[in-house]
XYZ file of C-alpha atoms in Angstrom:
627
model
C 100.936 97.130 93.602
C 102.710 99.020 90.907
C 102.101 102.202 91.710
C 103.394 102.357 95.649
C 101.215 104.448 98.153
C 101.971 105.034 101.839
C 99.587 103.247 104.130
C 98.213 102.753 107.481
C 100.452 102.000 110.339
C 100.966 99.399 112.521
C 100.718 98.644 116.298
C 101.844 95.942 118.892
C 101.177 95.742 122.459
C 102.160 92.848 124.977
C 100.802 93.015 128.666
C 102.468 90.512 130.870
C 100.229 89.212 133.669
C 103.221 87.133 135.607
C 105.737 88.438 137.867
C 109.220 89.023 135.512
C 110.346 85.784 137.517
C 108.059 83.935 136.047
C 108.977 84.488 132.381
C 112.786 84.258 133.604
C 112.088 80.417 134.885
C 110.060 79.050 132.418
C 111.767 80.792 128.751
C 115.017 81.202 130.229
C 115.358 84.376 128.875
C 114.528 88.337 130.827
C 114.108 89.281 127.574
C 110.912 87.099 126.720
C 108.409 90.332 126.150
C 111.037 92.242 123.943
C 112.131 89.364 121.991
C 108.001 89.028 121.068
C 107.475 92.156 120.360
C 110.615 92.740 117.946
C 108.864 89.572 116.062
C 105.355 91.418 116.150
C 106.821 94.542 114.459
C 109.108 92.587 112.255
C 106.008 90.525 111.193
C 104.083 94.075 110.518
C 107.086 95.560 109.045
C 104.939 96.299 105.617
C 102.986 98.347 107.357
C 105.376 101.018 108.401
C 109.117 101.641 107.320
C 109.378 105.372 107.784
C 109.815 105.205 111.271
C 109.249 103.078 114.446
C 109.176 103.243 117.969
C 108.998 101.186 121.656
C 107.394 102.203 124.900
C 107.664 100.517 128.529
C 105.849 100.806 131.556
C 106.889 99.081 134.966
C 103.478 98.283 137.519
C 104.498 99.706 141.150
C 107.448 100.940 141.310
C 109.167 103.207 144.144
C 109.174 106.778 144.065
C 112.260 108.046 142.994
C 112.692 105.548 140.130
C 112.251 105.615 136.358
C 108.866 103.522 135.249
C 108.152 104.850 131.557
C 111.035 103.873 128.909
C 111.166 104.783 125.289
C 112.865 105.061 122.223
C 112.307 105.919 118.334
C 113.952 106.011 115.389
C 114.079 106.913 111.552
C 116.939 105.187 110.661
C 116.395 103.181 107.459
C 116.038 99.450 109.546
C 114.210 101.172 112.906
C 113.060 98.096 114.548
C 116.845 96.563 114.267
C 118.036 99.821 115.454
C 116.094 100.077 118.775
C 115.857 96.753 119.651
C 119.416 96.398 119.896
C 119.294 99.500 121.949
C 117.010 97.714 123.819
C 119.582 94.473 123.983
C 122.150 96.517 125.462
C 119.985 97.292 128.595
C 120.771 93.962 129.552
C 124.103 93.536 128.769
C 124.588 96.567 131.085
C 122.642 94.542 133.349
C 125.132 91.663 133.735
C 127.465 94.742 133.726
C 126.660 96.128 136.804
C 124.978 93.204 138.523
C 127.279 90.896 138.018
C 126.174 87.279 136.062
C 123.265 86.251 138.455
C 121.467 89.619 137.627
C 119.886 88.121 133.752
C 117.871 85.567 136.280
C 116.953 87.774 138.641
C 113.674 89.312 138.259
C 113.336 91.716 141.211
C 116.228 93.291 140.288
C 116.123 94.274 136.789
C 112.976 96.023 136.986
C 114.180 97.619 139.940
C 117.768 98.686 137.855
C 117.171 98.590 134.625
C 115.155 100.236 131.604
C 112.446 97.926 128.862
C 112.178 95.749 131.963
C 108.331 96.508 132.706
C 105.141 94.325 132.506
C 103.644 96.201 129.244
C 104.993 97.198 125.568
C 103.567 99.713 123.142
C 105.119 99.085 119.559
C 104.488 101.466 116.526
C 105.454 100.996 113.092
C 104.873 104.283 110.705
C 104.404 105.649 107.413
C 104.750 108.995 107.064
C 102.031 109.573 104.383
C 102.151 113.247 105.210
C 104.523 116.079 105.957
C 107.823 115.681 107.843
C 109.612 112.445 108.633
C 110.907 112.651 111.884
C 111.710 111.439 115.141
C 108.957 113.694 116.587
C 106.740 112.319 114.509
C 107.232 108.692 115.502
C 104.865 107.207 118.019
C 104.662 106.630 120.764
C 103.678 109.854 121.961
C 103.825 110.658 125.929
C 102.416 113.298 127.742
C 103.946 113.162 131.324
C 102.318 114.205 134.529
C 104.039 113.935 137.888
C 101.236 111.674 139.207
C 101.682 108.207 137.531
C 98.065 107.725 136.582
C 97.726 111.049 135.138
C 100.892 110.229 132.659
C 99.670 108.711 129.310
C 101.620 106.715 126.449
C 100.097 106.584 122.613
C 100.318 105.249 119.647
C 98.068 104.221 116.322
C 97.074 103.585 113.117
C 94.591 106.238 112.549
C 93.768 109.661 110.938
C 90.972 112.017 111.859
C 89.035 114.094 108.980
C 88.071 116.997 112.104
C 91.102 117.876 113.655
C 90.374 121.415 113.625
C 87.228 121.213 115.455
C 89.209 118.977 118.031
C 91.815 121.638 118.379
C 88.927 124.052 118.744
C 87.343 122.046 121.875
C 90.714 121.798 122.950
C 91.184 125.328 123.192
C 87.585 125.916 124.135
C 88.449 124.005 127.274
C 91.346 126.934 128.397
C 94.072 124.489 126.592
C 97.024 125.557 124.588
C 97.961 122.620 122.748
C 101.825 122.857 120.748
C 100.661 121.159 117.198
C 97.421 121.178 115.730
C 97.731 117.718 114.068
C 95.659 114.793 115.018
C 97.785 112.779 116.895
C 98.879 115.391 119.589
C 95.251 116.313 119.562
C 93.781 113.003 120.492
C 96.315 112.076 122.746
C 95.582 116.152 124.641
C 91.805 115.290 124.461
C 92.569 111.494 126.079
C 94.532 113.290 128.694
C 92.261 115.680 129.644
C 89.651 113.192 130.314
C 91.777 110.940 132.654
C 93.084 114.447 134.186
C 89.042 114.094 134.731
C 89.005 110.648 135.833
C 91.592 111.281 138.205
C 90.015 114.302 139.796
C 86.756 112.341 140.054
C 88.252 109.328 142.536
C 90.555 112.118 143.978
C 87.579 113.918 145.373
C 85.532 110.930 146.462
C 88.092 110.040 148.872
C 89.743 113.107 149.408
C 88.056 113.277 153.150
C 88.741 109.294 154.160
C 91.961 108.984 152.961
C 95.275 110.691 152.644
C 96.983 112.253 148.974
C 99.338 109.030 149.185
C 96.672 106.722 150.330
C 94.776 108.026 147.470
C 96.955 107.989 144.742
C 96.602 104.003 145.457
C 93.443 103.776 145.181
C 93.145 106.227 141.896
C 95.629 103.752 140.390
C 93.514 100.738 141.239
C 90.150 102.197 140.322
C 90.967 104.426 137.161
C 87.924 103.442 135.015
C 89.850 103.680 131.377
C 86.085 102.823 129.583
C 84.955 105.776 130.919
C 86.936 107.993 129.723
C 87.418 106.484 126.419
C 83.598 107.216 126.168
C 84.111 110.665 126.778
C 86.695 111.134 124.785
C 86.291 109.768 121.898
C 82.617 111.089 121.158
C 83.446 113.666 118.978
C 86.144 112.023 116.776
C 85.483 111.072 112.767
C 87.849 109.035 111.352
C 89.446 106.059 111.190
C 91.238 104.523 114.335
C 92.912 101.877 116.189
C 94.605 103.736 118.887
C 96.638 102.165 121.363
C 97.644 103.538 125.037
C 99.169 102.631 128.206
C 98.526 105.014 131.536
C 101.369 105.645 133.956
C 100.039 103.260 136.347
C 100.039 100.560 134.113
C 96.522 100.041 132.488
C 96.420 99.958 128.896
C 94.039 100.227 126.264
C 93.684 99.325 122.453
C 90.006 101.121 121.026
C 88.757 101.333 117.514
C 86.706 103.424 115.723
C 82.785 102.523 115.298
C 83.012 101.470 111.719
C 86.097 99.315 112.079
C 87.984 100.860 109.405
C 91.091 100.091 110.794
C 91.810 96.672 112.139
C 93.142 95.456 115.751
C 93.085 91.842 116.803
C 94.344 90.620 120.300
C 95.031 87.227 121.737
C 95.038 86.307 125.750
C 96.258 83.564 128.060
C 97.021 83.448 131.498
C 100.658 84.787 130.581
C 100.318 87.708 128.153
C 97.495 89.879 126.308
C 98.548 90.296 123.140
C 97.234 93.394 120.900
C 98.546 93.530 116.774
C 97.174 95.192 113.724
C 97.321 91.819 111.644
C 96.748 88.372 113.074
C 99.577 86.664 111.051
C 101.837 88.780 113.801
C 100.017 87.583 116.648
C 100.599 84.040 115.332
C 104.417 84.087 114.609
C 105.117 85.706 117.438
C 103.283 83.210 119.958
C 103.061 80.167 117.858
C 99.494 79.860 118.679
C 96.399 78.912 115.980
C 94.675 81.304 114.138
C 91.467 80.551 115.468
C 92.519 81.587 119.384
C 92.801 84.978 117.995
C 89.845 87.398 117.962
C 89.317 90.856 116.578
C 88.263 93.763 118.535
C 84.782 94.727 117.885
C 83.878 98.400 115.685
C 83.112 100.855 118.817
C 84.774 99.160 120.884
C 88.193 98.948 123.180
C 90.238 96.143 124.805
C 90.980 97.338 128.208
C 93.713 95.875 130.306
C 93.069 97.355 134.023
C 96.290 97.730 136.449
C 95.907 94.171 137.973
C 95.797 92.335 134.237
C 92.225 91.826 134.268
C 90.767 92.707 130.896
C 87.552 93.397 128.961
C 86.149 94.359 125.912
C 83.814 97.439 126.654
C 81.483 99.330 123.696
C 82.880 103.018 123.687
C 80.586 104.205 121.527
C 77.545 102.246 119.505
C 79.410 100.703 116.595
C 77.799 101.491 112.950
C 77.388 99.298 109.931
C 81.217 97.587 109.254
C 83.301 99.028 106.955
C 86.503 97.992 107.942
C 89.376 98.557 105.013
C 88.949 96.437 101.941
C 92.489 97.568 100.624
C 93.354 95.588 104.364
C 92.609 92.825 102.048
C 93.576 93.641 98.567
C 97.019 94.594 99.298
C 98.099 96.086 102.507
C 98.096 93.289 104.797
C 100.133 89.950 105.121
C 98.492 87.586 102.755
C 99.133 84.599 105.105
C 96.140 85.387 106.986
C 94.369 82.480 105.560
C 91.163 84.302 105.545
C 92.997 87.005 103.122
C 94.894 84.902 101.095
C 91.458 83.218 100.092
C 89.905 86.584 99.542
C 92.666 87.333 97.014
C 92.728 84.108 95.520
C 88.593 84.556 95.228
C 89.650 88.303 93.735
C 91.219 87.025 90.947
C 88.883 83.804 89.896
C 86.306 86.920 89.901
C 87.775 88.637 86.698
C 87.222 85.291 84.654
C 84.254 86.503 82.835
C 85.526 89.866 81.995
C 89.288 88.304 80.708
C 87.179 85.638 78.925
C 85.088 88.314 76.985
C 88.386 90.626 75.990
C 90.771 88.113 74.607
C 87.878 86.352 72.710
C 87.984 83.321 74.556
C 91.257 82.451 72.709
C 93.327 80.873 75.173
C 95.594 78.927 72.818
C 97.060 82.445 71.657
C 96.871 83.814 75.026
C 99.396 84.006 77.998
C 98.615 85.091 81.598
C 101.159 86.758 84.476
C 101.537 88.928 87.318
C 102.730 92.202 88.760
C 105.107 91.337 91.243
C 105.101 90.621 94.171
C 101.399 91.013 96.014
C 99.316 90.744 92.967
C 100.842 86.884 92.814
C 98.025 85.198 94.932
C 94.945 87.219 93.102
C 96.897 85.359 89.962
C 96.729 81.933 91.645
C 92.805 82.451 91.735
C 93.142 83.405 88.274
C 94.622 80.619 87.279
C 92.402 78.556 89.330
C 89.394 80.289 87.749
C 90.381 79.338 84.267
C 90.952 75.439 85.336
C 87.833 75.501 86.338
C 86.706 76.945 82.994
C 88.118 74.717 80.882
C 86.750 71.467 83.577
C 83.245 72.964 82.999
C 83.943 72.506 78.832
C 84.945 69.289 79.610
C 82.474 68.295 80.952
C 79.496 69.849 78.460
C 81.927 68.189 75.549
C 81.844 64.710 77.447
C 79.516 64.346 79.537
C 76.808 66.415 78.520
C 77.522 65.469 74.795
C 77.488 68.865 73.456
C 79.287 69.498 70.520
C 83.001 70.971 69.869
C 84.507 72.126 66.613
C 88.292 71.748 67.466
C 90.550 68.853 68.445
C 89.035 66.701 71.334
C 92.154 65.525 72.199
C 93.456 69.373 73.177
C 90.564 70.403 74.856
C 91.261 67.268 76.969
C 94.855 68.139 77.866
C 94.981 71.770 77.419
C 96.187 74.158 80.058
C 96.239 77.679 80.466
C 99.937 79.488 79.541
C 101.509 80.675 82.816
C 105.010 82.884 82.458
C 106.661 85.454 85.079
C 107.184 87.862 82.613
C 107.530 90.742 84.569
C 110.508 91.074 87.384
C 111.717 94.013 89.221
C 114.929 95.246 89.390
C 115.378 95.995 92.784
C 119.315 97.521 91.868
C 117.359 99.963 89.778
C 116.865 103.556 91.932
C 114.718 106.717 90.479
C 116.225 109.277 92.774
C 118.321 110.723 89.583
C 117.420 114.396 89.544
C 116.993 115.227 85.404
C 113.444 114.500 84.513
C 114.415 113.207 81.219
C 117.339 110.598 82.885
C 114.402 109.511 85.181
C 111.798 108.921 82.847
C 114.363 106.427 81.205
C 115.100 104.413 84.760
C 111.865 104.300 85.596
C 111.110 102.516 82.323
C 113.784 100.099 83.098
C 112.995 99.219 86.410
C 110.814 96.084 85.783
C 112.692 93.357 83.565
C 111.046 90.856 81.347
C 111.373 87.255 80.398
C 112.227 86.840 76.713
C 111.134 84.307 73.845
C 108.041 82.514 75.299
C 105.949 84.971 73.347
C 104.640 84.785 69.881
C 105.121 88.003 68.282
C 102.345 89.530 66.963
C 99.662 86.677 67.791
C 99.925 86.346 71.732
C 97.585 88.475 73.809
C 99.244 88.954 77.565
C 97.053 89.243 80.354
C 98.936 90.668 83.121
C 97.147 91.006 86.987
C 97.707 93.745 88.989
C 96.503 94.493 92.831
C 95.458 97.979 91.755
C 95.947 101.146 89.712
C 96.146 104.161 91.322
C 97.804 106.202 89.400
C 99.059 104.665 86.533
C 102.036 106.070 86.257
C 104.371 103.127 86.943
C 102.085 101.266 84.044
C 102.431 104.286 81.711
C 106.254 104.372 81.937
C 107.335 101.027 82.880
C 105.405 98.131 83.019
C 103.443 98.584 79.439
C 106.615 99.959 77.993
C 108.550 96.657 79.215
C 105.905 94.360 77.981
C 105.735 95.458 73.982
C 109.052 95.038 73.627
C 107.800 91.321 73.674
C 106.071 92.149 70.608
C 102.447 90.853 71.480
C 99.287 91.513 69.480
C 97.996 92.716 72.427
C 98.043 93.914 76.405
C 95.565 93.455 78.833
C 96.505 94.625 82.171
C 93.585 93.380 85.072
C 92.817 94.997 88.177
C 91.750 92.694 91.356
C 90.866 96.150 92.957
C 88.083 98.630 91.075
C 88.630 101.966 89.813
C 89.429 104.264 92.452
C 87.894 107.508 91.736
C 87.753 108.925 95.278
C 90.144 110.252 97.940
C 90.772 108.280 101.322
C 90.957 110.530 104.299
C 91.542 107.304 107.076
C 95.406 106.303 106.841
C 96.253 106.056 103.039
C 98.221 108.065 101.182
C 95.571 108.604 98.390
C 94.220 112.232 99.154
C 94.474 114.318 96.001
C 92.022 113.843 93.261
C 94.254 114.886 89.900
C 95.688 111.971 90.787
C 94.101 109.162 90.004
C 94.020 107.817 87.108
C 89.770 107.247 87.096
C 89.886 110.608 87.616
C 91.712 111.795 84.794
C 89.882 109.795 82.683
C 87.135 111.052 83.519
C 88.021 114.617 82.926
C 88.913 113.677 79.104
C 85.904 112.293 78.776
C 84.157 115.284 80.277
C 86.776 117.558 77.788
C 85.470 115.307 74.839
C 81.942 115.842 74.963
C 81.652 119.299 75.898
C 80.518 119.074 79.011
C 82.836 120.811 80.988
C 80.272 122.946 82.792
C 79.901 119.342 85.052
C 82.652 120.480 86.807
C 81.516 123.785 87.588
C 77.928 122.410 89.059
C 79.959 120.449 91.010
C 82.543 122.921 92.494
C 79.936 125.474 92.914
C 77.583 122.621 94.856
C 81.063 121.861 97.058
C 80.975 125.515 97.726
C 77.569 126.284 98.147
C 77.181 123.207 101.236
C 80.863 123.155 102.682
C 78.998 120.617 105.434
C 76.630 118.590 103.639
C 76.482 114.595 104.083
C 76.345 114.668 100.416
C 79.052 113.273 97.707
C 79.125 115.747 94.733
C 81.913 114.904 93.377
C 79.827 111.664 91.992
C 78.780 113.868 89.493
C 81.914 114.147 87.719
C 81.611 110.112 87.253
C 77.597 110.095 86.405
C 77.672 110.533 82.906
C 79.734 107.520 82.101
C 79.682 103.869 82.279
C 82.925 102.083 83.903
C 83.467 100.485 80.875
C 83.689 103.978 79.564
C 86.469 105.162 82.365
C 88.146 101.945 81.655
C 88.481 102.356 77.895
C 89.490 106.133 78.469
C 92.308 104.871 81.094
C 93.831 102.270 78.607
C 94.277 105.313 75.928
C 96.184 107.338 78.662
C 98.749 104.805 79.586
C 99.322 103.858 76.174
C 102.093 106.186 74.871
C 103.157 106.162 71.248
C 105.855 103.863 71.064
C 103.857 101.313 72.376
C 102.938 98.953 69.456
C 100.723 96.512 71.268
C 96.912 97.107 71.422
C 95.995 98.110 75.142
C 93.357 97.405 77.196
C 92.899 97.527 81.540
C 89.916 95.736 83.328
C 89.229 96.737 86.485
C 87.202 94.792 89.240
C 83.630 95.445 89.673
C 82.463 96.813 92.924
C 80.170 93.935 93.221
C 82.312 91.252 93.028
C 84.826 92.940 95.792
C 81.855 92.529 97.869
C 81.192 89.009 96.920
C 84.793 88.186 97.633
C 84.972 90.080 100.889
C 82.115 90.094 102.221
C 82.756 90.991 105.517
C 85.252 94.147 105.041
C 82.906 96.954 102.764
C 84.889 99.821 103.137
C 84.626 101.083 99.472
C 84.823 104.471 99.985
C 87.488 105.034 97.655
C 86.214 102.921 94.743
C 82.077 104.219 95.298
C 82.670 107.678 97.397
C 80.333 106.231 99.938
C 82.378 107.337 103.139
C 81.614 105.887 106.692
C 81.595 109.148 108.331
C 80.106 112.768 108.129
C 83.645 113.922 107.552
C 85.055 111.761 104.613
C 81.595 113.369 103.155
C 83.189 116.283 103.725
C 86.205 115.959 102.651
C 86.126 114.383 99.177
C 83.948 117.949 98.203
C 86.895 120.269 99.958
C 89.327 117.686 97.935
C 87.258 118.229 94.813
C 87.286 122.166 95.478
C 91.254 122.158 96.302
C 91.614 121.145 92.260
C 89.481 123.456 90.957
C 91.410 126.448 93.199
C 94.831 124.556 91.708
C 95.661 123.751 95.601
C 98.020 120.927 95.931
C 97.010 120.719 99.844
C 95.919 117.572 101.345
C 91.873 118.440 102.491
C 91.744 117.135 106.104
């Protein structure tokens, strides 16, 4: 993607249901859970590379002893950083214990930290406010009762975390942050505070407090309070958690915007935000490894038994479709075909704008992720060109040009775009970065015919368009081509995402300020007004009415309005962009809808919400994200 947004997060979890021993014997290694995990967060390192950070929990341990371990870190490589913290736990180990003590089990859970049966990973993108290490997940909230402590960490963001701070409160609380990790992670731990209590007081004239404490740990019923917690929460989740005692939990939101996937033998249940991770990290086929249903949560009791129980009743699917356009791995076999079927899509649309002139015509990529949506291109036009063929000689129809050509003829492929990855923009004169920025992606020279190629270049998405307006469009006339055509395997995104994307304010986007010349054109400014005042007027209506700024046009329209504002005046070239229709995203992933920011149809009451308060914000000239 040209223009880089912040995205998601990503999350790893390994539960180990063998003694230490056992791992020891048969991988030679006490370092057979860490070593995974470091390849599960290495594997999801695009997800995250603001921050990161590792949790441990050791099952039934004495009193006296240390059972929850943790570290995080923003330093520029943080999964390198802390697992070589991590690798020096047992190199202390053969420190103190003496040679024997890397084979011995028993004794490095008992003496040393990151020795325990289950790992909480967490890679993160800060796509708002301050990057620090209090930021990073895991989070822990720490009780003096083991079952009462609580470990989290996700891929999530919540459109009503005032009205969770407000039930917070409401229940005598005083939580330190209102932001929506602390607050789910409070509103979690007040419910197994609950859960606790419950078992406490069903036993609490059989047994004794220690006795007890036993059987709380064995019994803790993590479903339950998952359904109680999370009944009030709008957004888009995978949260992750381990309990003090050792349970753990991954659970995801009813509309499966956010993806978890987990994988389970008799020797580990593993938990990862892309299955590609899973694979690498356990060598196992693709097809072993199942997703965690929308509503629901994978819970791993104490003992290692596990099930996946409905929290609450999951709604139509609308998990991510940007998952699939861009953000995750494309060696997930099912994505990489979705991208590849992205591309082929656009045929009919490239066809139609360079005239069906493919002799004078030569076709490319953005790099790096837009590279398998141009294999499908490429693919698509192949089969083109087999489908002449065959009306020419088969079907006998009729062809004016050169038989011979149409029988050998392929389409013109070129990298003509590279970046320059020396290249930084961090130089603080406007003017001085305006000029970098235009430098930063490099061309190939002399495979172009000046003034009678067309280039047709494939991008995963525009956002913004700034990187195209002062870079990419700027880099590809000094080819001299008759003309530009820069394709979009993603539609127009006109709306703000409120569920883990850094995409939140509407002056923005580059639909949208289309959109507003068009509505400056034709003197129909008062558009805007209707809408702001309707934003207003219902602050919590299930309506979208921002739509209306989009109604009056066609997305041909936007489209046309978009290539004018990217095309400065130097630029020589005649431009055009094509965007993806909303139809055929559907038709190439058809099971992942979430469209939200392309159609403004949100999956929940509060992305309804706020896309009008985001709307509202640029009328009032606030800059201020609106969740």
């Amino acid at each position: 993607m040209s223009d880089a947004i912040k995205h998601e997060c990503g999350i790893a979890m390994i539960r180990l249901r063998k003694p230490a021993q056992y791992y020891i014997d048969k991988y030679g290694t006490a370092a057979f859970a860490s070593n995974r995990l470091y390849v599960l967060m290495q594997k999801q390192i695009n997800r995250g590379q603001d921050g990161a950070g590792v949790a441990n929990v050791k099952i039934d341990t004495k009193p006296g002893t240390r059972y929850i371990s943790r570290y995080r870190s923003i330093e520029p490589s943080a999964v390198n950083y802390i697992f070589d913290k991590i690798n020096r736990k047992y190199k202390k180990a053969k420190k103190i214990g003496g040679h024997d003590a890397l084979t011995d089990g028993n004794w490095l859970k008992e003496n040393i930290a990151f020795t325990g049966e289950v790992w909480l990973g967490h890679l993160r993108y800060g796509t708002h406010g301050e990057n620090s290490i209090e930021t990073c997940h895991p989070f822990l909230k720490q009780n003096n009762w083991r079952s009462r402590n609580l470990v989290m960490a996700g891929n999530f963001n919540m459109t009503n975390v005032e009205e969770l701070f407000d039930k917070l409160v409401q229940l005598g609380q005083h939580p330190k942050e209102k932001t929506d990790t602390v607050t789910v992670m409070e509103k979690i731990g007040h419910f197994l505070d609950e859960e606790n209590q419950r078992i406490f007081d069903k036993y609490k004239h059989q047994f004794s407090n220690e006795q007890i404490t036993q059987l709380i740990e064995n019994e803790l019923d993590m479903a339950r309070i998952l359904r109680r917690s999370c009944r009030d929460f709008d957004g888009g989740y995978a949260m992750a958690g381990i309990v003090g005692n050792g349970s753990a939990f991954v659970v995801r939101d009813p509309s499966g915007i956010r993806p978890a996937y987990y994988y389970a033998d008799d020797e580990v249940i593993v938990v990862a935000s892309e299955k590609p991770a899973i694979k690498s990290a356990f060598n196992i086929n693709f097809n072993s490894i199942k997703e965690i249903q929308p509503g629901h949560a994978l819970v791993i009791n104490k003992d290692g038994s596990f099930a996946e129980s409905e929290i609450m009743p999951a709604r139509e699917k609308k998990s991510c479709s940007f998952e699939r356009i861009y953000f995750s791995r494309g060696t997930d076999p099912n994505i990489y075909q979705e991208r590849k079927n992205l591309g082929k899509a656009l045929i009919p649309q490239i066809l139609k704008a360079i005239d069906f002139d493919l002799k004078n015509t030569v076709f490319s990529y953005i790099p790096n992720t837009a590279e398998t949506a141009f294999l499908g291109m490429i693919e698509g036009l192949e089969d083109y060109l087999a489908a002449k063929r065959r009306e020419v000689f088969v079907d006998g129809k009729p062809h004016m040009g050169d038989l011979d050509e149409l029988l050998n003829f392929r389409p013109r492929v070129e990298k003509l775009v590279s970046k320059d990855v020396k290249l930084r923009t961090f130089i603080t004169n406007d003017e001085d970065r305006d000029t970098i920025v235009a430098n930063v992606y490099d061309t190939t020279y002399e495979v172009i015919k000046s003034g009678i190629d067309t280039l047709v270049v494939i991008d995963d998405s525009i956002v913004r368009g700034t990187t195209l307006e002062k870079s990419i469009l700027t880099t590809l006339d000094k080819l001299s081509p008759k003309r530009i055509i820069i394709v979009s395997s993603a539609p127009q995104i006109r709306f703000p995402d409120c569920y883990g994307i850094d995409m939140s304010k509407m002056k923005e986007f580059i639909a949208f300020r289309a959109a507003l010349a068009l509505i400056k054109e034709r003197k129909i400014e008062n558009t805007l007004d209707q809408v702001y005042d309707a934003c207003n007027a219902h602050p919590y209506s299930t309506e979208n009415f921002v739509k209306g700024v989009y109604s009056s046009f066609t997305d041909d329209e936007i489209s046309e309005k978009i290539s004018e504002i990217v095309t400065n005046d130097d630029i020589k070239a005649e431009v055009k962009v094509i965007y993806q229709t909303v139809d055929n995203l559907h038709k190439c992933c058809p099971d992942h809808l979430g469209d939200w920011y392309f159609t403004g149809d949100y999956p929940t009451t509060g992305g309804m919400r706020v896309v009008n308060r985001s709307f509202a914000n640029f009328m009032e000239g606030k800059t201020v994200r609106a969740y």
